[in-house]
Short mmCIF file of C-alpha atoms in Angstrom, two decimals:
data_model
loop_
_atom_site.label_atom_id
_atom_site.label_comp_id
_atom_site.label_asym_id
_atom_site.label_seq_id
_atom_site.Cartn_x
_atom_site.Cartn_y
_atom_site.Cartn_z
CA UNK A 1037 15.37 -26.94 -11.55
CA UNK A 1038 16.07 -29.58 -8.76
CA UNK A 1039 15.16 -33.25 -8.62
CA UNK A 1040 14.83 -35.30 -5.56
CA UNK A 1041 13.87 -38.84 -4.67
CA UNK A 1042 12.28 -40.24 -1.47
CA UNK A 1043 11.64 -43.67 -0.12
CA UNK A 1044 9.75 -44.83 2.91
CA UNK A 1045 8.55 -48.09 4.40
CA UNK A 1046 6.28 -48.87 7.34
CA UNK A 1047 5.31 -52.21 9.06
CA UNK A 1048 1.59 -53.19 9.00
CA UNK A 1049 0.20 -53.95 12.49
CA UNK A 1050 -3.16 -54.51 13.93
CA UNK A 1051 -4.80 -51.72 15.98
CA UNK A 1052 -3.78 -48.80 13.78
CA UNK A 1053 -5.56 -46.94 11.08
CA UNK A 1054 -4.19 -47.24 7.63
CA UNK A 1055 -3.38 -43.65 6.37
CA UNK A 1056 -1.89 -43.37 2.88
CA UNK A 1057 -1.65 -40.22 0.84
CA UNK A 1058 -3.68 -38.50 3.44
CA UNK A 1059 -6.63 -40.85 3.04
CA UNK A 1060 -7.84 -43.29 5.58
CA UNK A 1061 -8.02 -46.70 3.80
CA UNK A 1062 -10.28 -49.51 4.93
CA UNK A 1063 -8.04 -52.32 5.97
CA UNK A 1064 -7.68 -54.77 8.85
CA UNK A 1065 -4.21 -53.35 9.60
CA UNK A 1066 -2.54 -50.02 9.76
CA UNK A 1067 1.02 -48.76 9.50
CA UNK A 1068 3.26 -48.46 12.52
CA UNK A 1069 5.21 -45.28 13.16
CA UNK A 1070 5.78 -42.44 15.47
CA UNK A 1071 3.39 -40.19 13.37
CA UNK A 1072 0.47 -41.41 11.45
CA UNK A 1073 2.99 -43.43 9.37
CA UNK A 1074 1.63 -42.18 6.08
CA UNK A 1075 4.30 -43.84 3.88
CA UNK A 1076 3.31 -42.04 0.61
CA UNK A 1077 3.52 -38.55 2.25
CA UNK A 1078 6.70 -39.39 3.91
CA UNK A 1079 8.35 -40.35 0.63
CA UNK A 1080 7.06 -37.22 -0.94
CA UNK A 1081 8.50 -35.08 1.86
CA UNK A 1082 11.83 -36.84 1.53
CA UNK A 1083 11.87 -36.23 -2.21
CA UNK A 1084 11.27 -32.49 -1.75
CA UNK A 1085 13.93 -32.24 0.97
CA UNK A 1086 16.31 -34.13 -1.18
CA UNK A 1087 15.82 -31.75 -4.09
CA UNK A 1088 16.46 -28.88 -1.75
CA UNK A 1089 19.53 -30.57 -0.24
CA UNK A 1090 18.03 -30.31 3.33
CA UNK A 1091 18.44 -33.84 4.59
CA UNK A 1092 15.28 -35.93 5.46
CA UNK A 1093 12.18 -35.92 7.51
CA UNK A 1094 14.02 -37.56 10.40
CA UNK A 1095 16.25 -34.59 10.68
CA UNK A 1096 13.39 -32.08 10.83
CA UNK A 1097 10.83 -34.20 12.55
CA UNK A 1098 12.75 -36.73 14.70
CA UNK A 1099 10.77 -39.71 16.01
CA UNK A 1100 12.21 -38.90 19.53
CA UNK A 1101 10.21 -35.62 19.67
CA UNK A 1102 6.83 -36.23 21.38
CA UNK A 1103 5.46 -33.14 19.43
CA UNK A 1104 5.25 -35.38 16.45
CA UNK A 1105 3.77 -38.44 18.18
CA UNK A 1106 0.72 -39.54 16.08
CA UNK A 1107 0.77 -36.29 14.06
CA UNK A 1108 -1.18 -36.08 10.81
CA UNK A 1109 1.56 -36.28 8.12
CA UNK A 1110 -0.48 -33.75 6.00
CA UNK A 1111 0.53 -31.17 8.64
CA UNK A 1112 4.22 -32.06 8.21
CA UNK A 1113 3.83 -31.90 4.35
CA UNK A 1114 2.46 -28.36 4.85
CA UNK A 1115 5.72 -27.44 6.77
CA UNK A 1116 7.76 -28.94 4.03
CA UNK A 1117 5.66 -26.82 1.48
CA UNK A 1118 6.53 -23.69 3.48
CA UNK A 1119 10.27 -24.65 3.49
CA UNK A 1120 10.18 -25.14 -0.27
CA UNK A 1121 8.59 -21.72 -0.94
CA UNK A 1122 10.99 -20.05 1.44
CA UNK A 1123 13.82 -21.60 -0.61
CA UNK A 1124 12.23 -20.05 -3.79
CA UNK A 1125 10.80 -23.23 -5.42
CA UNK A 1126 7.52 -24.76 -6.48
CA UNK A 1127 6.45 -28.16 -7.71
CA UNK A 1128 7.22 -28.81 -11.37
CA UNK A 1129 5.85 -32.37 -11.10
CA UNK A 1130 5.81 -35.25 -8.66
CA UNK A 1131 5.65 -38.96 -9.51
CA UNK A 1132 5.17 -41.57 -6.87
CA UNK A 1133 4.35 -45.28 -6.42
CA UNK A 1134 2.83 -47.29 -3.45
CA UNK A 1135 3.87 -50.95 -3.07
CA UNK A 1136 1.33 -53.19 -1.30
CA UNK A 1137 -0.26 -56.54 -1.89
CA UNK A 1138 -3.33 -55.42 -0.16
CA UNK A 1139 -5.51 -53.27 0.04
CA UNK A 1140 -5.98 -52.16 -3.49
CA UNK A 1141 -5.66 -48.32 -3.82
CA UNK A 1142 -7.32 -47.82 -7.27
CA UNK A 1143 -10.43 -46.24 -5.58
CA UNK A 1144 -8.41 -43.79 -3.44
CA UNK A 1145 -5.77 -42.38 -5.86
CA UNK A 1146 -7.83 -39.36 -7.01
CA UNK A 1147 -8.50 -38.28 -3.47
CA UNK A 1148 -4.77 -38.68 -2.62
CA UNK A 1149 -3.78 -36.64 -5.65
CA UNK A 1150 -6.37 -33.85 -4.63
CA UNK A 1151 -5.09 -33.74 -1.05
CA UNK A 1152 -1.50 -33.67 -1.98
CA UNK A 1153 -1.92 -31.03 -4.74
CA UNK A 1154 -3.87 -28.83 -2.36
CA UNK A 1155 -1.22 -28.97 0.23
CA UNK A 1156 1.57 -28.38 -2.24
CA UNK A 1157 -0.52 -25.68 -3.99
CA UNK A 1158 -0.02 -27.18 -7.46
CA UNK A 1159 -2.35 -28.35 -10.20
CA UNK A 1160 -3.51 -31.85 -9.60
CA UNK A 1161 -2.09 -32.69 -13.04
CA UNK A 1162 1.40 -32.23 -11.55
CA UNK A 1163 0.87 -35.15 -9.18
CA UNK A 1164 1.11 -38.73 -10.23
CA UNK A 1165 0.38 -41.65 -7.90
CA UNK A 1166 0.43 -45.20 -8.84
CA UNK A 1167 0.19 -48.52 -6.94
CA UNK A 1168 1.72 -51.80 -7.49
CA UNK A 1169 2.30 -55.24 -5.82
CA UNK A 1170 5.50 -57.06 -5.55
CA UNK A 1171 4.01 -60.31 -6.86
CA UNK A 1172 4.11 -61.70 -3.25
CA UNK A 1173 7.87 -61.17 -3.05
CA UNK A 1174 9.71 -59.65 -0.09
CA UNK A 1175 8.23 -57.96 2.95
CA UNK A 1176 5.61 -56.26 0.80
CA UNK A 1177 4.58 -59.43 -0.76
CA UNK A 1178 4.23 -61.18 2.62
CA UNK A 1179 2.04 -58.27 3.66
CA UNK A 1180 4.36 -57.20 6.50
CA UNK A 1181 4.61 -53.67 5.39
CA UNK A 1182 3.94 -51.11 2.67
CA UNK A 1183 6.51 -48.97 0.85
CA UNK A 1184 6.44 -45.87 -1.24
CA UNK A 1185 8.73 -44.03 -3.57
CA UNK A 1186 8.57 -40.54 -4.96
CA UNK A 1187 10.49 -38.36 -7.35
CA UNK A 1188 9.94 -34.66 -7.59
CA UNK A 1189 11.10 -31.79 -9.97
CA UNK A 1190 11.23 -28.54 -8.32
CA UNK A 1191 11.46 -25.28 -10.26
CA UNK A 1192 12.34 -21.82 -9.34
CA UNK A 1193 9.20 -19.70 -8.50
CA UNK A 1194 8.18 -16.80 -10.64
#
């Protein structure tokens, strides 16, 4: 059994779609990044890579590589899934939290869980996603960005 943690943050800007957990969220701003800047999926990918002791997503998918410009992070998570399987592991469980003052994520979490569980080929009950605010403190509280953290337990396959 292996455990890994991941953390990601992206700046909120005008003129971008807000994609979190593979779901497009209605909001006046979106997250800035080389890819689609899906902060939750990036944290999940880093947690899996950490559990496998394989570095981070910047090592595998550098923001200097035009192949990843505006790429859908769900595609990258699929690649991480393939690496995880090649290493002989599967998801035991995954717990995550999104920190944002706005928008509210309550109506989107079930869709996020379904998308992520499908990509990681695991039961939706193995995926936990929560959302919180920072009570108006820090960059999240000032609505300058959104952050996400994830913890994963991987277990040997079969």
